[in-house]
Coordinates of C-alpha atoms in Angstrom, one line a residue:
X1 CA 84.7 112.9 125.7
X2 CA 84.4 109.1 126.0
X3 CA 82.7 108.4 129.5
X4 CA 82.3 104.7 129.3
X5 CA 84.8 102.4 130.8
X6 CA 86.6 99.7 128.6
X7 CA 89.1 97.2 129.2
X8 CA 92.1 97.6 126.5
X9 CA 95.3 95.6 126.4
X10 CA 98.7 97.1 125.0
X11 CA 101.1 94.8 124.2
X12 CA 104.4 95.4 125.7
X13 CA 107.6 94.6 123.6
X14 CA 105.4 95.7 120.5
X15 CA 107.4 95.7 117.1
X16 CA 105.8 98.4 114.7
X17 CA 105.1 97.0 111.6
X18 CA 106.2 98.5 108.0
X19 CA 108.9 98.3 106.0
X20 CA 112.1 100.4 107.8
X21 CA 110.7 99.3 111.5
X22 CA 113.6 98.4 114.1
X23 CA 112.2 99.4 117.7
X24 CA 110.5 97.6 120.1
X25 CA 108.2 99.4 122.3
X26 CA 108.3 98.0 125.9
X27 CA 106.3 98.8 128.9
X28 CA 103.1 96.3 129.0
X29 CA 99.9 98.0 129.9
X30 CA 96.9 95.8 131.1
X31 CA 93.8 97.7 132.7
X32 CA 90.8 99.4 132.6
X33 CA 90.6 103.0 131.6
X34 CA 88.4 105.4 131.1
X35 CA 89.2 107.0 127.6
X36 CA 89.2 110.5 128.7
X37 CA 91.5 109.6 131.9
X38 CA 93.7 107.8 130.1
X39 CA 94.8 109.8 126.4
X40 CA 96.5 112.3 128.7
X41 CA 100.4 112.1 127.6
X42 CA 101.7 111.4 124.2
X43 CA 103.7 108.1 125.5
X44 CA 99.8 106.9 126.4
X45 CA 98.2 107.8 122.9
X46 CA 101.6 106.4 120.9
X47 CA 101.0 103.0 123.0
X48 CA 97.3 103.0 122.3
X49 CA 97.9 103.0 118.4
X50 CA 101.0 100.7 118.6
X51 CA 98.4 98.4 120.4
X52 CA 96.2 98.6 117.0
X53 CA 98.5 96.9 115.0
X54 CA 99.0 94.3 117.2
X55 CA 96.2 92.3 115.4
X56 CA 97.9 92.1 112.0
X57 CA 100.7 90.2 113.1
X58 CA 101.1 86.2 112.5
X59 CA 103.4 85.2 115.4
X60 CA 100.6 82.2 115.9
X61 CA 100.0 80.9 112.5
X62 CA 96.3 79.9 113.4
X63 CA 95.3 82.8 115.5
X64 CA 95.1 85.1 111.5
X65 CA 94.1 82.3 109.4
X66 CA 94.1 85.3 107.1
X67 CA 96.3 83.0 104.4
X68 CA 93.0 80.5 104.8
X69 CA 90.5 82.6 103.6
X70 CA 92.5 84.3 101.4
X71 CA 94.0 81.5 99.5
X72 CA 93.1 78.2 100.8
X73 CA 89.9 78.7 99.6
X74 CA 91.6 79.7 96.2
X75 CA 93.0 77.7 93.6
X76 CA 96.1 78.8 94.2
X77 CA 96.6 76.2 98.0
X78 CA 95.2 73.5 99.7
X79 CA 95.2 73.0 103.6
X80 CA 98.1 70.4 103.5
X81 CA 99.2 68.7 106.6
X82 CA 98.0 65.5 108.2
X83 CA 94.5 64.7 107.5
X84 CA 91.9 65.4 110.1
X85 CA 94.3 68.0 112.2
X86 CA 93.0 71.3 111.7
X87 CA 90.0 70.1 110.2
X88 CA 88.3 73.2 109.5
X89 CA 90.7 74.5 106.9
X90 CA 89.9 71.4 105.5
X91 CA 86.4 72.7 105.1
X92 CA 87.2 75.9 104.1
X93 CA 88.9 74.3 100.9
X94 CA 86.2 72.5 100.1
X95 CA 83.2 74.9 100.7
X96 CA 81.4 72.8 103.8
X97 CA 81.6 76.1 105.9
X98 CA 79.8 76.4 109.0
X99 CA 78.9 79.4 111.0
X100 CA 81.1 77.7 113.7
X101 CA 83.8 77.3 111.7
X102 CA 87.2 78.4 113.6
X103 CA 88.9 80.0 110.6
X104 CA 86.0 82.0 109.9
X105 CA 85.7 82.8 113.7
X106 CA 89.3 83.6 114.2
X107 CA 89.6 86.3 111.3
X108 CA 86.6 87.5 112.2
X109 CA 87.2 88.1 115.8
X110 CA 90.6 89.2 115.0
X111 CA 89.9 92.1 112.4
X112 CA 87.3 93.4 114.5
X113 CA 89.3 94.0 117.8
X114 CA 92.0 95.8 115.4
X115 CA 88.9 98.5 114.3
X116 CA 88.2 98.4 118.1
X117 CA 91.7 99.0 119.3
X118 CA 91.7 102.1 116.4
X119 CA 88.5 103.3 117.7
X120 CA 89.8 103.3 121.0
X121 CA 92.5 105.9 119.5
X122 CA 89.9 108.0 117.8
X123 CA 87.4 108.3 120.7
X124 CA 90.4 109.6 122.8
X125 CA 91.9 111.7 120.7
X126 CA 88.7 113.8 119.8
X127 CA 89.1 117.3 119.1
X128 CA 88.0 117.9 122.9
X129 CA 91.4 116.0 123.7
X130 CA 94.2 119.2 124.9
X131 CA 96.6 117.1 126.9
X132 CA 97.8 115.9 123.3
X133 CA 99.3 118.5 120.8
X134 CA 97.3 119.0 117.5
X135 CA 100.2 118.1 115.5
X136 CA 100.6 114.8 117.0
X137 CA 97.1 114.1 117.6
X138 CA 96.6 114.2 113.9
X139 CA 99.3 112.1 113.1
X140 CA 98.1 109.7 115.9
X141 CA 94.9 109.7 114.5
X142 CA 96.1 109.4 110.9
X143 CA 97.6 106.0 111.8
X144 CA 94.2 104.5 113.8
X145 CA 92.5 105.4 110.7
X146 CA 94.9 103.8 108.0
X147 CA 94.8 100.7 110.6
X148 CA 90.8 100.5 110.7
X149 CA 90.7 100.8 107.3
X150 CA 92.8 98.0 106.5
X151 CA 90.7 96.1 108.7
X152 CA 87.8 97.1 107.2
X153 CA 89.0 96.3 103.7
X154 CA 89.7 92.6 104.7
X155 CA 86.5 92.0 106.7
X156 CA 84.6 93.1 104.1
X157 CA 86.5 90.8 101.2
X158 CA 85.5 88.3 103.6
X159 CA 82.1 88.6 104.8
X160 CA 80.5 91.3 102.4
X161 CA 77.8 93.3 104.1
X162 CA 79.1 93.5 108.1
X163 CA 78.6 95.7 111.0
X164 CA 80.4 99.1 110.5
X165 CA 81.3 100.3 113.8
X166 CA 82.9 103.5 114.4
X167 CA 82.9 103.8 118.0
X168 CA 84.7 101.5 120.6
X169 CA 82.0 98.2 121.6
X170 CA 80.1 98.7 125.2
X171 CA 77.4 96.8 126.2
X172 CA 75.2 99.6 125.2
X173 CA 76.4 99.2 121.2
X174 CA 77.5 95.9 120.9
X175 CA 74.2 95.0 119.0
X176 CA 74.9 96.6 115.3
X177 CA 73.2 95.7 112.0
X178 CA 74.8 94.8 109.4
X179 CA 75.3 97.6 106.4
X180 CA 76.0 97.2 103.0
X181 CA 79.1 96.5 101.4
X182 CA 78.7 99.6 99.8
X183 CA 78.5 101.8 103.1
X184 CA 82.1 99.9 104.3
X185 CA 83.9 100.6 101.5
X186 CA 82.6 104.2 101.7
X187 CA 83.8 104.2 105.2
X188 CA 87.1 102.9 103.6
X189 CA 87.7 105.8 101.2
X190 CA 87.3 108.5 104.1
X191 CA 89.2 106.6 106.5
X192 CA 92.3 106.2 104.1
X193 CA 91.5 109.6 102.1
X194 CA 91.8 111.5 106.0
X195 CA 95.0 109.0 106.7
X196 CA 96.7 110.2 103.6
X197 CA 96.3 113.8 104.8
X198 CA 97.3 113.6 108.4
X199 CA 100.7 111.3 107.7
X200 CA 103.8 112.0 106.4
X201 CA 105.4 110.4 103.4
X202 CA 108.6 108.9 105.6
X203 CA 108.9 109.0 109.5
X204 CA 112.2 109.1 110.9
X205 CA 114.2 108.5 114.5
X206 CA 111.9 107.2 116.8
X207 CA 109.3 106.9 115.3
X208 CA 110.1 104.7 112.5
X209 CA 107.5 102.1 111.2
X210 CA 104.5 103.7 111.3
X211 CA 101.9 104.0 108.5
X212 CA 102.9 106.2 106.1
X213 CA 100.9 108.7 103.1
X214 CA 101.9 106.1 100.5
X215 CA 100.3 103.4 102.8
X216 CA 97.2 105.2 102.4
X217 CA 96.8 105.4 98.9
X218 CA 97.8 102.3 98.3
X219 CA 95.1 101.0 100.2
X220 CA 92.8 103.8 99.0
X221 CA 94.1 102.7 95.2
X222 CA 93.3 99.0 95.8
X223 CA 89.6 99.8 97.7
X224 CA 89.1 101.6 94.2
X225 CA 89.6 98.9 92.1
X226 CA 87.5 96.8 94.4
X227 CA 84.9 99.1 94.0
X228 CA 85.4 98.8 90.1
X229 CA 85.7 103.1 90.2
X230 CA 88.3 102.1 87.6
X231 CA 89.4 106.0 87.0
X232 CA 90.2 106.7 91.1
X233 CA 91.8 103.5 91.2
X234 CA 94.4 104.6 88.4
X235 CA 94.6 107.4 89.3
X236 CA 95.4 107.1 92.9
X237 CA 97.9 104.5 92.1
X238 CA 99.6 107.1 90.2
X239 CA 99.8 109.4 93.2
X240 CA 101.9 107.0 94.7
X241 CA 104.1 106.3 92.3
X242 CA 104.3 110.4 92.0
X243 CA 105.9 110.5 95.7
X244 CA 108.8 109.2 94.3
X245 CA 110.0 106.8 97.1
X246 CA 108.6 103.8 95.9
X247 CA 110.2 101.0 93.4
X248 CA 110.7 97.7 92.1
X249 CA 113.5 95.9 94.3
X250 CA 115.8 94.8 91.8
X251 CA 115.5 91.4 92.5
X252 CA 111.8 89.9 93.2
X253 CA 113.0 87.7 96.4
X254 CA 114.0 91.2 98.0
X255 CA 110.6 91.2 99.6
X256 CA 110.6 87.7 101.1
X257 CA 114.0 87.7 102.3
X258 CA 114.7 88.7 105.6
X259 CA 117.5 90.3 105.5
X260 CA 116.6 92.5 102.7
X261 CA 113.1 93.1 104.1
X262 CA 114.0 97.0 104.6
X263 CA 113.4 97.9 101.0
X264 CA 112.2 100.9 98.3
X265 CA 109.3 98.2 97.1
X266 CA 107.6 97.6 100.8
X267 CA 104.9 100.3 101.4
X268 CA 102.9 98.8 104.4
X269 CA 104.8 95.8 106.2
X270 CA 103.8 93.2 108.8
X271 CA 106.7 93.4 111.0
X272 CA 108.4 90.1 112.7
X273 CA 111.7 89.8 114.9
X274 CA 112.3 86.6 116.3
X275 CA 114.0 86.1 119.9
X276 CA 111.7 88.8 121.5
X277 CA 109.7 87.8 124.9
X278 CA 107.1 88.5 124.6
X279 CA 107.4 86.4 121.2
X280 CA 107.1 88.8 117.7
X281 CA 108.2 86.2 115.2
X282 CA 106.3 85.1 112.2
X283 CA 104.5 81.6 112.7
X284 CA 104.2 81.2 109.6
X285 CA 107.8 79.7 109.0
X286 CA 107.1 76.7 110.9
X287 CA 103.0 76.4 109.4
X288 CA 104.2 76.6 106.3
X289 CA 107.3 74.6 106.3
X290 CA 107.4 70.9 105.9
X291 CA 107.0 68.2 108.9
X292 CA 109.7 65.9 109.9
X293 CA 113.5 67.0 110.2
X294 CA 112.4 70.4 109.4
X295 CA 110.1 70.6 112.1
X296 CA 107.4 72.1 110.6
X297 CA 103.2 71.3 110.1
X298 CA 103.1 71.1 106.6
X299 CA 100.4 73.2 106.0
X300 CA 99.6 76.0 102.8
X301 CA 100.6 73.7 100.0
X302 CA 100.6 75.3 96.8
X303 CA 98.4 73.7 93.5
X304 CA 99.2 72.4 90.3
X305 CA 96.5 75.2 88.7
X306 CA 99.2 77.9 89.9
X307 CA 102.4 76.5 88.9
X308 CA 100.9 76.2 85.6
X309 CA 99.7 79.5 85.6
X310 CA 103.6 80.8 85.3
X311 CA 104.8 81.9 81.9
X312 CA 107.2 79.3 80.3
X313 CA 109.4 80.6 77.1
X314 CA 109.7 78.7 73.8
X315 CA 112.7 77.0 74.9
X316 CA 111.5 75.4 78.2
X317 CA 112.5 78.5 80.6
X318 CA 110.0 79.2 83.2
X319 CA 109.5 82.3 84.7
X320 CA 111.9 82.8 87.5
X321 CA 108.9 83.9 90.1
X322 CA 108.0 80.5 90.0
X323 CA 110.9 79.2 91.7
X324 CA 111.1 81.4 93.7
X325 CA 107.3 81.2 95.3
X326 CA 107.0 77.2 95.0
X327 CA 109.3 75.0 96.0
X328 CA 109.2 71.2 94.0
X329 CA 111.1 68.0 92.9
X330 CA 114.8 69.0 91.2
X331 CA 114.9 72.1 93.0
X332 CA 116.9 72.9 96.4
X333 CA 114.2 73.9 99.3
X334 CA 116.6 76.9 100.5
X335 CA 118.9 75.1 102.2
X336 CA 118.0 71.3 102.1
X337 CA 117.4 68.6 99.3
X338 CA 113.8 68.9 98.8
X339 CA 111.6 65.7 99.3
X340 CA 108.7 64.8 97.2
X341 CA 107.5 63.1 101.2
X342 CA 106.4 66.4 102.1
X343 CA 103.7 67.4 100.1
X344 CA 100.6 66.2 99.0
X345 CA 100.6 68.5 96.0
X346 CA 104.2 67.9 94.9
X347 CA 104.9 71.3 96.0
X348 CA 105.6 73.9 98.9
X349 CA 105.1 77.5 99.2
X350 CA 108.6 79.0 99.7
X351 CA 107.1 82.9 100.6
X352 CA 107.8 83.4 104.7
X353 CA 109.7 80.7 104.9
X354 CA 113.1 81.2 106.2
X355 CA 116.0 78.9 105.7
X356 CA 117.6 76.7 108.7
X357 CA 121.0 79.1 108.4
X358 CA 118.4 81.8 110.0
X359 CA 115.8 80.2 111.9
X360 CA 116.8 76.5 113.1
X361 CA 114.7 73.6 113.8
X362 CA 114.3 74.9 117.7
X363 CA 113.2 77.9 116.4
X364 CA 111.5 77.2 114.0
X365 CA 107.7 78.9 114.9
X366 CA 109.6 82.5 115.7
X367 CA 111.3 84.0 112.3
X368 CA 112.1 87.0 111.8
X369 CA 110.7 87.7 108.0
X370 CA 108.0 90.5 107.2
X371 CA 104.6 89.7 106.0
X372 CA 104.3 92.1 102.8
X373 CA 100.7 93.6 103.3
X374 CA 100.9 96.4 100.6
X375 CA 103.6 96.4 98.2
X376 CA 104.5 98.6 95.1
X377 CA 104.1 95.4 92.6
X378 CA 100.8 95.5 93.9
X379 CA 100.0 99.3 93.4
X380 CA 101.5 99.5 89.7
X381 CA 99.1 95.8 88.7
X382 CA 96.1 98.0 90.3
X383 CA 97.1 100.9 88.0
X384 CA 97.2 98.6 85.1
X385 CA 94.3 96.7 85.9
X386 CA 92.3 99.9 86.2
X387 CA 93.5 101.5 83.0
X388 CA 92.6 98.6 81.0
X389 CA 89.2 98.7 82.6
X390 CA 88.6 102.3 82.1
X391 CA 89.3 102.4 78.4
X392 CA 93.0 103.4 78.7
X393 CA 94.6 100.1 77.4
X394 CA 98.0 101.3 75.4
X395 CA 98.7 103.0 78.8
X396 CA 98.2 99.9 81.0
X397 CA 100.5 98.0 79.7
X398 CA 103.5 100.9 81.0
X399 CA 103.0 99.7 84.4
X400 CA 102.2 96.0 83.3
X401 CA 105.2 95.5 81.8
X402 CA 107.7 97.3 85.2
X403 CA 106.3 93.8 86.8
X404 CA 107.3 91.5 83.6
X405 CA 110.9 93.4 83.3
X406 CA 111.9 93.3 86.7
X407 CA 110.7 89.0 86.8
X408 CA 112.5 88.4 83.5
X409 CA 115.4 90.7 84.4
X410 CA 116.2 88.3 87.5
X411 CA 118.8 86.7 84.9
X412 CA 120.8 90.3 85.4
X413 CA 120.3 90.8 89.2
X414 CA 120.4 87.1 90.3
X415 CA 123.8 85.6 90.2
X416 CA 122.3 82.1 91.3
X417 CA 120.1 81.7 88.0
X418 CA 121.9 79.1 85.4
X419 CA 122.5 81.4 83.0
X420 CA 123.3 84.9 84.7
X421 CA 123.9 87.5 83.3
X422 CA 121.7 87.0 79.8
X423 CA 117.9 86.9 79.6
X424 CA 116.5 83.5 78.0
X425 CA 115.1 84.7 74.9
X426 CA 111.8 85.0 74.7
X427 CA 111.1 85.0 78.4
X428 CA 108.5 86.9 79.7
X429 CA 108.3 89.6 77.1
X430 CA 106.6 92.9 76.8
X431 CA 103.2 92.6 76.4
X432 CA 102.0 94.5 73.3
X433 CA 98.3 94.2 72.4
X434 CA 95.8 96.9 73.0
X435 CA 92.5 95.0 73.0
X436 CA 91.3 95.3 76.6
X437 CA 89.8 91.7 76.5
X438 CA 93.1 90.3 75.6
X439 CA 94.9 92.3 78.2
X440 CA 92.0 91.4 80.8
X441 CA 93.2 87.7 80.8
X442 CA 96.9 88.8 80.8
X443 CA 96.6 91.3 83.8
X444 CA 94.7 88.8 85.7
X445 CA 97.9 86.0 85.2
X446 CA 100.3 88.8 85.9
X447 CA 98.9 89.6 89.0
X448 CA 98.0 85.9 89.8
X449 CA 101.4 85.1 89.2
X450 CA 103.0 88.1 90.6
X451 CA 101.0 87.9 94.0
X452 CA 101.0 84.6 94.4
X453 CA 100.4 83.1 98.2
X454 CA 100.0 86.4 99.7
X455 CA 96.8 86.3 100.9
X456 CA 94.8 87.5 98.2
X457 CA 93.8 85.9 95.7
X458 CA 90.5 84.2 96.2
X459 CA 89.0 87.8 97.0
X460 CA 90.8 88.3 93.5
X461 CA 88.5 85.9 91.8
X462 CA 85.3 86.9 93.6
X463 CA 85.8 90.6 92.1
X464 CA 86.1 89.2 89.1
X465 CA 82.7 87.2 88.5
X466 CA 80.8 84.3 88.7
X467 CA 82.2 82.5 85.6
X468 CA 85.8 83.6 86.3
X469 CA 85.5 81.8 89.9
X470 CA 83.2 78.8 88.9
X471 CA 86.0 77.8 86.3
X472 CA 88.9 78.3 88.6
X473 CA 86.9 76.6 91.2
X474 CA 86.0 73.7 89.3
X475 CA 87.9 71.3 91.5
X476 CA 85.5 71.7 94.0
X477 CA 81.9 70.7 94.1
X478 CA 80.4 72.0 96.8
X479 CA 81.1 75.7 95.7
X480 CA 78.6 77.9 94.7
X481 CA 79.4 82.0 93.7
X482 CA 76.3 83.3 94.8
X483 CA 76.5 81.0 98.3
X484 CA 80.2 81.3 99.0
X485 CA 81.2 84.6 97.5
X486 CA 81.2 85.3 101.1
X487 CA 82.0 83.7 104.3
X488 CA 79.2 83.1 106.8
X489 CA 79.3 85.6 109.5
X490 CA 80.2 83.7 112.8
X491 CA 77.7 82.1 115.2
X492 CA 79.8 83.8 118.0
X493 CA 79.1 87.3 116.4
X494 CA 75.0 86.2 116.0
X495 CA 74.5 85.1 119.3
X496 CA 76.0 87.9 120.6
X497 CA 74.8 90.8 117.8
X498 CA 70.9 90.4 117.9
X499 CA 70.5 92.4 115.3
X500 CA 72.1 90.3 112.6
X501 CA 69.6 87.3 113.0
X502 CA 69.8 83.5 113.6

């Protein structure tokens, strides 16, 4: 049994977050417990772990400056916005990162009290635990562990070789060295391995939006690949296609759409509903979206380097994802002209951004559209990827080209596309070599292409080498592979963690 004391905070009005997810849970709970005192009813251990996925959420834009380190630092964005306001993005983009930077600080400190709200769940529920049933212990359990492995996973991406705590923090544990990358990742595999166990494929009634099996594999899939243990990777990506419940939406803007958000391609969602008090809207929508009439701060603008990194047939047609994730000049911005004003770039990111028809100017900073943290594109490009890799090339390009037939096939499923109804030809056709070098390069652009702005894609070029990032990165001076591969652990975290040093 726990015996120490800790303080925990369970958000009331808590949306649970993946892709079917319609209840809010209610009653707030603010306190101290002692772990053993309070896991004593099922409604107490169902509030602890809705509590743990609390941290994922975006509804304050620069609270998870996930989408900063993730792809500001890319080549895929740039900070946007007026010059000098939020000045450390700013820094992030250009590699002057200090310890004390608030970016790094904020997903830092962020992450980690998601892996202490899941520890929380797992020191309560121990095996000694009999006020909770086995059956929905496990379950419980299964969910805290999906939920500090995610967390895990992105920390790591981040900051490479980071405390691994498995315990909830107490003044008597608080100082923790920092383990290889290695060790977390390992952690990872056990964590989302024992998830994938525990849960079930689909929850139903009640109980609706919680992590799922496929959730785990997926995550287990992409840690694989990550890992470069090519074989697991492919391998486990094929175990969740084999559940059967995943798919391509037929149209790609399914997934950023709000009112299609419920759908076979979403496998672990970040759920948003706007109007709640306490808020649970995305941010993001008003961050991302343009200042001026549209009330928004102009930030996350997307780069030339990945609009010309989509596919363009022999007659002029560009693949249809690209419209779709950028906004730019002689193209609507959902429902308004768009304005070449607004960006520095000449361009807008259109992903979590919701027309004024749904979320108004007023509104604006509490939308109601899902942040996709795991979807099936994503599993069947780690499948490819990782056949390629391991030696299997003829069969990567099976699920390589699902992702190029559902983009080109938009022409069939999208009745606003000039030109419905017949696929330009020569747009984004099967790919057809077998040379795994040749298919290397083309995986990487599929996936840069098809993931594009989703929070990913600089810890995309860091798993893929030195000379892959130094030539995407070749914008920017000041960055270094071997010196920024990583962010800085925080000062906050050094001062406070002895054991990491100065």
């Amino acid at each position: 049994m726990i015996k120490k004391y800790i303080i925990t905070a369970i958000t009331g009005s808590f949306l649970l977050l993946t892709a079917s997810c319609k209840k809010v849970l209610e009653q707030p709970i603010l306190g101290t417990y002692q772990a053993a005192n309070y896991f004593t009813s099922v409604a107490n251990a169902n509030a602890a772990v809705n509590a743990a996925y609390v941290p994922l959420t975006f509804t304050d834009a620069f609270s998870n400056e996930i989408w900063v380190l993730g792809d500001v630092a890319s080549d895929d964005a740039v900070k946007g916005g007026l010059p000098g306001d939020q000045a450390d993005i700013d820094n992030i983009d250009k590699f002057n990162i200090l310890t004390s930077n608030s970016a790094v600080e904020a997903v830092w400190g962020r992450y980690y009290d998601g892996v202490s709200k899941a520890n929380f769940v797992l020191g309560g529920l121990s095996d000694e635990n009999k006020a909770v049933p086995d059956a929905t212990k496990a379950t419980i359990n299964g969910q805290a562990k999906f939920l500090r492995a995610y967390y895990y996973f992105m920390l790591t991406n981040c900051y490479g070789d980071i405390p691994l705590r498995l315990q909830v923090a107490t003044a008597d544990n608080l100082s923790t060295p920092a383990v290889p990358q290695a060790q977390i990742f390992a952690q990872i595999e056990k964590d989302c391995t024992e998830a994938a166990a525990a849960l079930p494929t689909a929850w139903t009634g009640s109980d609706l939006g919680r992590a799922t099996k496929g959730a785990a594999l997926s995550l287990l899939a992409k840690t694989y690949l990550f890992e470069a243990k090519y074989a697991m990777a492919a391998q486990t990506a094929q175990q969740v296609e084999a559940l059967g419940i995943y798919d391509l939406t037929a149209k790609f803007t399914d997934n950023f759409n709000a009112g299609t958000k419920n759908n076979k391609e979403a496998i672990f969602s970040i759920w948003h509903t706007a109007g709640l008090s306490p808020k649970q809207g995305n941010a993001m929508n008003q961050a991302f979206a343009p200042r001026g009439t549209l009330n928004g701060y102009g930030f996350f603008q997307p780069t030339q380097s990945l609009v010309s990194n989509f596919e363009q047939s022999a007659t002029g047609v560009d693949d249809p994802r690209l419209d779709y994730t950028v906004a730019r000049a002689g193209h609507p911005y959902f429902d308004s002209a768009f304005d070449a004003s607004w960006t520095a770039t000449g361009y807008l990111t259109k992903k979590q951004i919701q027309p004024l028809s749904e979320i108004p100017t007023a509104t604006k900073g509490d939308g109601n559209l899902n942040v996709e943290a795991l979807r099936f594109a994503d599993v069947l490009l780690i499948e490819a990827e990782a056949l390629n890799e391991a030696g299997n090339s003829a069969a990567a390009l099976v699920p390589l080209n699902k992702i190029r037939k559902r983009a080109r096939e938009s022409y069939l499923n999208d009745n606003t596309l000039t030109g419905f109804g017949t696929v330009p030809t020569g747009l984004l056709p099967d790919i057809t070599t077998t040379s795994q070098t040749q298919l290397r390069d083309l995986i990487r652009r599929e996936r840069r292409s098809e993931l594009a702005l989703e929070f990913g894609r600089f810890f995309d070029l860091i798993r893929y080498g030195s000379a892959y990032a130094t030539a995407a990165l070749r914008d920017q001076p000041n960055f270094n592979f071997t010196t920024n591969k990583f962010f800085p652990i925080p000062q906050s975290e050094r001062s406070t963690n002895k054991l990491l040093g100065k």
